[in-house]
GROMACS .gro file of C-alpha atoms in nm:
model
  248
    1UNK     CA    1   7.920  10.918   8.491
    2UNK     CA    2   7.953  10.814   8.134
    3UNK     CA    3   7.724  10.743   7.845
    4UNK     CA    4   7.795  10.471   7.578
    5UNK     CA    5   7.612  10.465   7.249
    6UNK     CA    6   7.628  10.199   6.983
    7UNK     CA    7   7.490  10.162   6.624
    8UNK     CA    8   7.461   9.820   6.460
    9UNK     CA    9   7.315   9.689   6.140
   10UNK     CA   10   7.243   9.336   6.224
   11UNK     CA   11   7.172   9.216   5.857
   12UNK     CA   12   6.826   9.072   5.777
   13UNK     CA   13   6.709   9.040   6.134
   14UNK     CA   14   7.021   8.855   6.249
   15UNK     CA   15   6.876   8.513   6.140
   16UNK     CA   16   7.102   8.242   6.271
   17UNK     CA   17   7.338   8.496   6.433
   18UNK     CA   18   7.150   8.626   6.734
   19UNK     CA   19   7.372   8.470   6.980
   20UNK     CA   20   7.681   8.647   6.830
   21UNK     CA   21   7.486   8.980   6.807
   22UNK     CA   22   7.390   8.947   7.173
   23UNK     CA   23   7.751   8.888   7.267
   24UNK     CA   24   7.883   9.177   7.068
   25UNK     CA   25   7.631   9.409   7.243
   26UNK     CA   26   7.698   9.273   7.585
   27UNK     CA   27   8.071   9.309   7.556
   28UNK     CA   28   8.048   9.684   7.491
   29UNK     CA   29   7.790   9.748   7.778
   30UNK     CA   30   7.614  10.025   7.589
   31UNK     CA   31   7.341  10.242   7.744
   32UNK     CA   32   7.164  10.281   7.416
   33UNK     CA   33   7.188  10.069   7.086
   34UNK     CA   34   7.052  10.183   6.751
   35UNK     CA   35   6.968   9.877   6.540
   36UNK     CA   36   6.897   9.844   6.173
   37UNK     CA   37   6.759   9.564   5.951
   38UNK     CA   38   6.511   9.424   6.202
   39UNK     CA   39   6.349   9.192   5.943
   40UNK     CA   40   6.101   8.970   6.130
   41UNK     CA   41   6.135   9.193   6.438
   42UNK     CA   42   6.355   8.967   6.637
   43UNK     CA   43   6.310   9.001   7.018
   44UNK     CA   44   6.629   9.193   7.085
   45UNK     CA   45   6.483   9.317   7.418
   46UNK     CA   46   6.473   8.961   7.554
   47UNK     CA   47   6.818   8.895   7.407
   48UNK     CA   48   6.982   9.194   7.565
   49UNK     CA   49   6.766   9.282   7.873
   50UNK     CA   50   6.709   9.630   7.736
   51UNK     CA   51   6.385   9.803   7.636
   52UNK     CA   52   6.308   9.802   7.265
   53UNK     CA   53   6.157  10.078   7.055
   54UNK     CA   54   6.074   9.973   6.687
   55UNK     CA   55   5.977  10.181   6.389
   56UNK     CA   56   5.818  10.005   6.090
   57UNK     CA   57   5.914  10.096   5.737
   58UNK     CA   58   5.731  10.209   5.423
   59UNK     CA   59   5.914   9.980   5.198
   60UNK     CA   60   6.232   9.834   5.357
   61UNK     CA   61   6.306   9.690   5.699
   62UNK     CA   62   6.227   9.803   6.061
   63UNK     CA   63   6.476   9.990   6.265
   64UNK     CA   64   6.488  10.032   6.637
   65UNK     CA   65   6.658  10.139   6.968
   66UNK     CA   66   6.753   9.937   7.266
   67UNK     CA   67   6.755  10.141   7.587
   68UNK     CA   68   6.910  10.035   7.918
   69UNK     CA   69   6.659   9.982   8.190
   70UNK     CA   70   6.868  10.219   8.415
   71UNK     CA   71   6.769  10.513   8.186
   72UNK     CA   72   6.451  10.705   8.213
   73UNK     CA   73   6.260  10.721   7.881
   74UNK     CA   74   6.095  11.061   7.835
   75UNK     CA   75   5.940  10.989   7.495
   76UNK     CA   76   5.963  10.755   7.198
   77UNK     CA   77   5.824  10.708   6.850
   78UNK     CA   78   5.909  10.721   6.482
   79UNK     CA   79   6.002  11.008   6.261
   80UNK     CA   80   5.683  11.065   6.056
   81UNK     CA   81   5.840  11.083   5.704
   82UNK     CA   82   5.832  10.827   5.418
   83UNK     CA   83   6.171  10.683   5.481
   84UNK     CA   84   6.272  10.390   5.255
   85UNK     CA   85   6.336  10.191   5.580
   86UNK     CA   86   6.236  10.388   5.888
   87UNK     CA   87   6.362  10.606   6.172
   88UNK     CA   88   6.298  10.546   6.536
   89UNK     CA   89   6.362  10.793   6.819
   90UNK     CA   90   6.371  10.800   7.201
   91UNK     CA   91   6.426  11.090   7.433
   92UNK     CA   92   6.611  10.973   7.741
   93UNK     CA   93   6.745  11.126   8.063
   94UNK     CA   94   7.121  11.063   8.054
   95UNK     CA   95   7.424  11.182   8.240
   96UNK     CA   96   7.469  11.435   7.968
   97UNK     CA   97   7.109  11.563   8.024
   98UNK     CA   98   6.804  11.485   7.824
   99UNK     CA   99   6.904  11.360   7.471
  100UNK     CA  100   6.701  11.262   7.162
  101UNK     CA  101   6.855  10.959   6.997
  102UNK     CA  102   6.755  10.855   6.649
  103UNK     CA  103   6.811  10.515   6.476
  104UNK     CA  104   6.799  10.552   6.101
  105UNK     CA  105   6.876  10.341   5.786
  106UNK     CA  106   6.900  10.559   5.476
  107UNK     CA  107   6.794  10.440   5.124
  108UNK     CA  108   7.049  10.202   4.982
  109UNK     CA  109   6.982  10.275   4.617
  110UNK     CA  110   6.937  10.648   4.538
  111UNK     CA  111   7.159  10.928   4.658
  112UNK     CA  112   6.889  11.192   4.600
  113UNK     CA  113   6.650  11.005   4.831
  114UNK     CA  114   6.920  10.962   5.098
  115UNK     CA  115   6.981  11.338   5.085
  116UNK     CA  116   6.613  11.406   5.139
  117UNK     CA  117   6.607  11.154   5.431
  118UNK     CA  118   6.913  11.318   5.592
  119UNK     CA  119   6.732  11.660   5.561
  120UNK     CA  120   6.419  11.517   5.743
  121UNK     CA  121   6.655  11.383   6.027
  122UNK     CA  122   6.849  11.699   6.066
  123UNK     CA  123   6.528  11.899   6.091
  124UNK     CA  124   6.384  11.658   6.345
  125UNK     CA  125   6.688  11.684   6.561
  126UNK     CA  126   6.697  12.053   6.543
  127UNK     CA  127   6.344  12.071   6.683
  128UNK     CA  128   6.428  11.840   6.968
  129UNK     CA  129   6.732  12.011   7.120
  130UNK     CA  130   7.050  11.804   7.204
  131UNK     CA  131   7.070  11.468   7.045
  132UNK     CA  132   7.246  11.202   6.831
  133UNK     CA  133   7.172  11.051   6.499
  134UNK     CA  134   7.293  10.686   6.480
  135UNK     CA  135   7.266  10.442   6.193
  136UNK     CA  136   7.357  10.287   5.863
  137UNK     CA  137   7.353  10.592   5.632
  138UNK     CA  138   7.445  10.394   5.325
  139UNK     CA  139   7.667  10.671   5.210
  140UNK     CA  140   8.026  10.802   5.216
  141UNK     CA  141   8.164  11.085   5.427
  142UNK     CA  142   8.239  11.418   5.259
  143UNK     CA  143   8.601  11.457   5.372
  144UNK     CA  144   8.787  11.151   5.227
  145UNK     CA  145   8.867  11.057   4.869
  146UNK     CA  146   8.656  10.755   4.771
  147UNK     CA  147   8.742  10.702   4.398
  148UNK     CA  148   8.976  10.407   4.471
  149UNK     CA  149   8.722  10.234   4.689
  150UNK     CA  150   8.442  10.283   4.443
  151UNK     CA  151   8.662  10.162   4.157
  152UNK     CA  152   8.669   9.812   4.336
  153UNK     CA  153   8.291   9.772   4.321
  154UNK     CA  154   8.093   9.612   4.040
  155UNK     CA  155   7.923   9.874   3.825
  156UNK     CA  156   7.575   9.795   3.949
  157UNK     CA  157   7.689   9.873   4.305
  158UNK     CA  158   7.914  10.162   4.223
  159UNK     CA  159   7.623  10.352   4.073
  160UNK     CA  160   7.460  10.364   4.423
  161UNK     CA  161   7.739  10.581   4.539
  162UNK     CA  162   7.779  10.823   4.253
  163UNK     CA  163   7.641  11.158   4.182
  164UNK     CA  164   7.700  11.268   3.829
  165UNK     CA  165   8.018  11.064   3.807
  166UNK     CA  166   8.161  11.167   4.142
  167UNK     CA  167   8.136  11.012   4.501
  168UNK     CA  168   7.786  11.094   4.631
  169UNK     CA  169   7.832  11.254   4.963
  170UNK     CA  170   7.516  11.468   4.949
  171UNK     CA  171   7.348  11.310   5.262
  172UNK     CA  172   7.649  11.340   5.497
  173UNK     CA  173   7.752  11.690   5.351
  174UNK     CA  174   7.394  11.811   5.442
  175UNK     CA  175   7.428  11.682   5.798
  176UNK     CA  176   7.758  11.869   5.832
  177UNK     CA  177   7.604  12.189   5.683
  178UNK     CA  178   7.321  12.167   5.934
  179UNK     CA  179   7.574  12.177   6.210
  180UNK     CA  180   7.582  11.809   6.320
  181UNK     CA  181   7.919  11.666   6.419
  182UNK     CA  182   8.054  11.334   6.286
  183UNK     CA  183   8.173  11.174   6.615
  184UNK     CA  184   8.422  10.944   6.455
  185UNK     CA  185   8.588  11.246   6.282
  186UNK     CA  186   8.594  11.433   6.603
  187UNK     CA  187   8.732  11.169   6.842
  188UNK     CA  188   8.762  10.846   6.644
  189UNK     CA  189   9.053  10.604   6.671
  190UNK     CA  190   9.160  10.311   6.460
  191UNK     CA  191   9.024  10.215   6.106
  192UNK     CA  192   8.695  10.393   6.024
  193UNK     CA  193   8.546  10.149   5.770
  194UNK     CA  194   8.242   9.957   5.886
  195UNK     CA  195   8.182   9.711   5.597
  196UNK     CA  196   8.238   9.431   5.521
  197UNK     CA  197   8.324   9.216   5.814
  198UNK     CA  198   8.545   8.917   5.750
  199UNK     CA  199   8.239   8.677   5.793
  200UNK     CA  200   7.994   8.876   5.582
  201UNK     CA  201   7.938   9.108   5.289
  202UNK     CA  202   7.942   9.038   4.918
  203UNK     CA  203   8.009   9.225   4.595
  204UNK     CA  204   7.814   9.528   4.708
  205UNK     CA  205   8.085   9.630   4.959
  206UNK     CA  206   8.442   9.725   4.961
  207UNK     CA  207   8.608   9.873   5.273
  208UNK     CA  208   8.375  10.163   5.321
  209UNK     CA  209   8.240  10.371   5.624
  210UNK     CA  210   7.862  10.356   5.602
  211UNK     CA  211   7.771  10.352   5.971
  212UNK     CA  212   7.787  10.678   6.176
  213UNK     CA  213   7.703  10.876   6.485
  214UNK     CA  214   7.631  11.242   6.430
  215UNK     CA  215   7.571  11.466   6.738
  216UNK     CA  216   7.446  11.817   6.789
  217UNK     CA  217   7.736  12.039   6.887
  218UNK     CA  218   7.665  12.059   7.258
  219UNK     CA  219   7.647  11.680   7.293
  220UNK     CA  220   7.942  11.626   7.052
  221UNK     CA  221   8.172  11.816   7.287
  222UNK     CA  222   8.111  11.560   7.563
  223UNK     CA  223   8.227  11.263   7.355
  224UNK     CA  224   8.582  11.145   7.403
  225UNK     CA  225   8.585  10.818   7.213
  226UNK     CA  226   8.447  10.664   6.894
  227UNK     CA  227   8.558  10.333   6.735
  228UNK     CA  228   8.462  10.052   6.512
  229UNK     CA  229   8.412   9.729   6.705
  230UNK     CA  230   8.603   9.450   6.528
  231UNK     CA  231   8.716   9.093   6.611
  232UNK     CA  232   8.557   8.801   6.794
  233UNK     CA  233   8.187   8.782   6.752
  234UNK     CA  234   8.168   9.109   6.550
  235UNK     CA  235   8.329   8.925   6.262
  236UNK     CA  236   8.035   8.688   6.218
  237UNK     CA  237   7.746   8.876   6.376
  238UNK     CA  238   7.666   9.081   6.066
  239UNK     CA  239   7.817   9.214   5.742
  240UNK     CA  240   7.856   9.548   5.920
  241UNK     CA  241   8.072   9.620   6.220
  242UNK     CA  242   7.904   9.816   6.502
  243UNK     CA  243   8.024  10.159   6.602
  244UNK     CA  244   8.053  10.273   6.966
  245UNK     CA  245   8.104  10.623   7.113
  246UNK     CA  246   8.153  10.712   7.466
  247UNK     CA  247   8.094  11.044   7.656
  248UNK     CA  248   8.181  11.169   7.995
   0.00000   0.00000   0.00000
């Protein structure tokens, strides 16, 4: 048996684009979808036929998880920290065993806040055993060179991704130090950037990887595929492309 996970920032609740979003999700047949930017809390459960878990924010927008009805939910809730947006979690019985899956959307504006949020998430997963963190982390990865990408941004957006004049990778570097595995780096194929789509995104984006799946080591070893979903409805469903990972 296999397990398919997806993360998808649907942009401002998917207003006017829910049909495309539903089509993107259906075409990938995921078992669990982490969704971000649930402004207005659209009824994605009815749209997809999956069970929805939603976490409401302190300041930003809700996030959630959609769980296939064939999976047994062992627990669900929100990570009780003051995230700018929110973090939702479910623990489900899967073909890989019981997994804790977290949907998160890190602070878009300040790298120090993102690093703190990443620390809370890493600690939460460590207490829960095997699991996967999915979401829009609003930050760059710690392995690639990002200077050219950042140079293409207007100064007000470039500042969001700088730490003392250098690319800010504090949040993702922390996740790596805590032992989590970037699934795209482990088994990814194709282009890795997740924003902007051809039908969305403005001056705040150049071609950047902001959306991730990070797994605990035992779970990461089971994943054999990770890719960014492009083309067809994914071009107009949001300003972010979804990311899908599959395990056997």
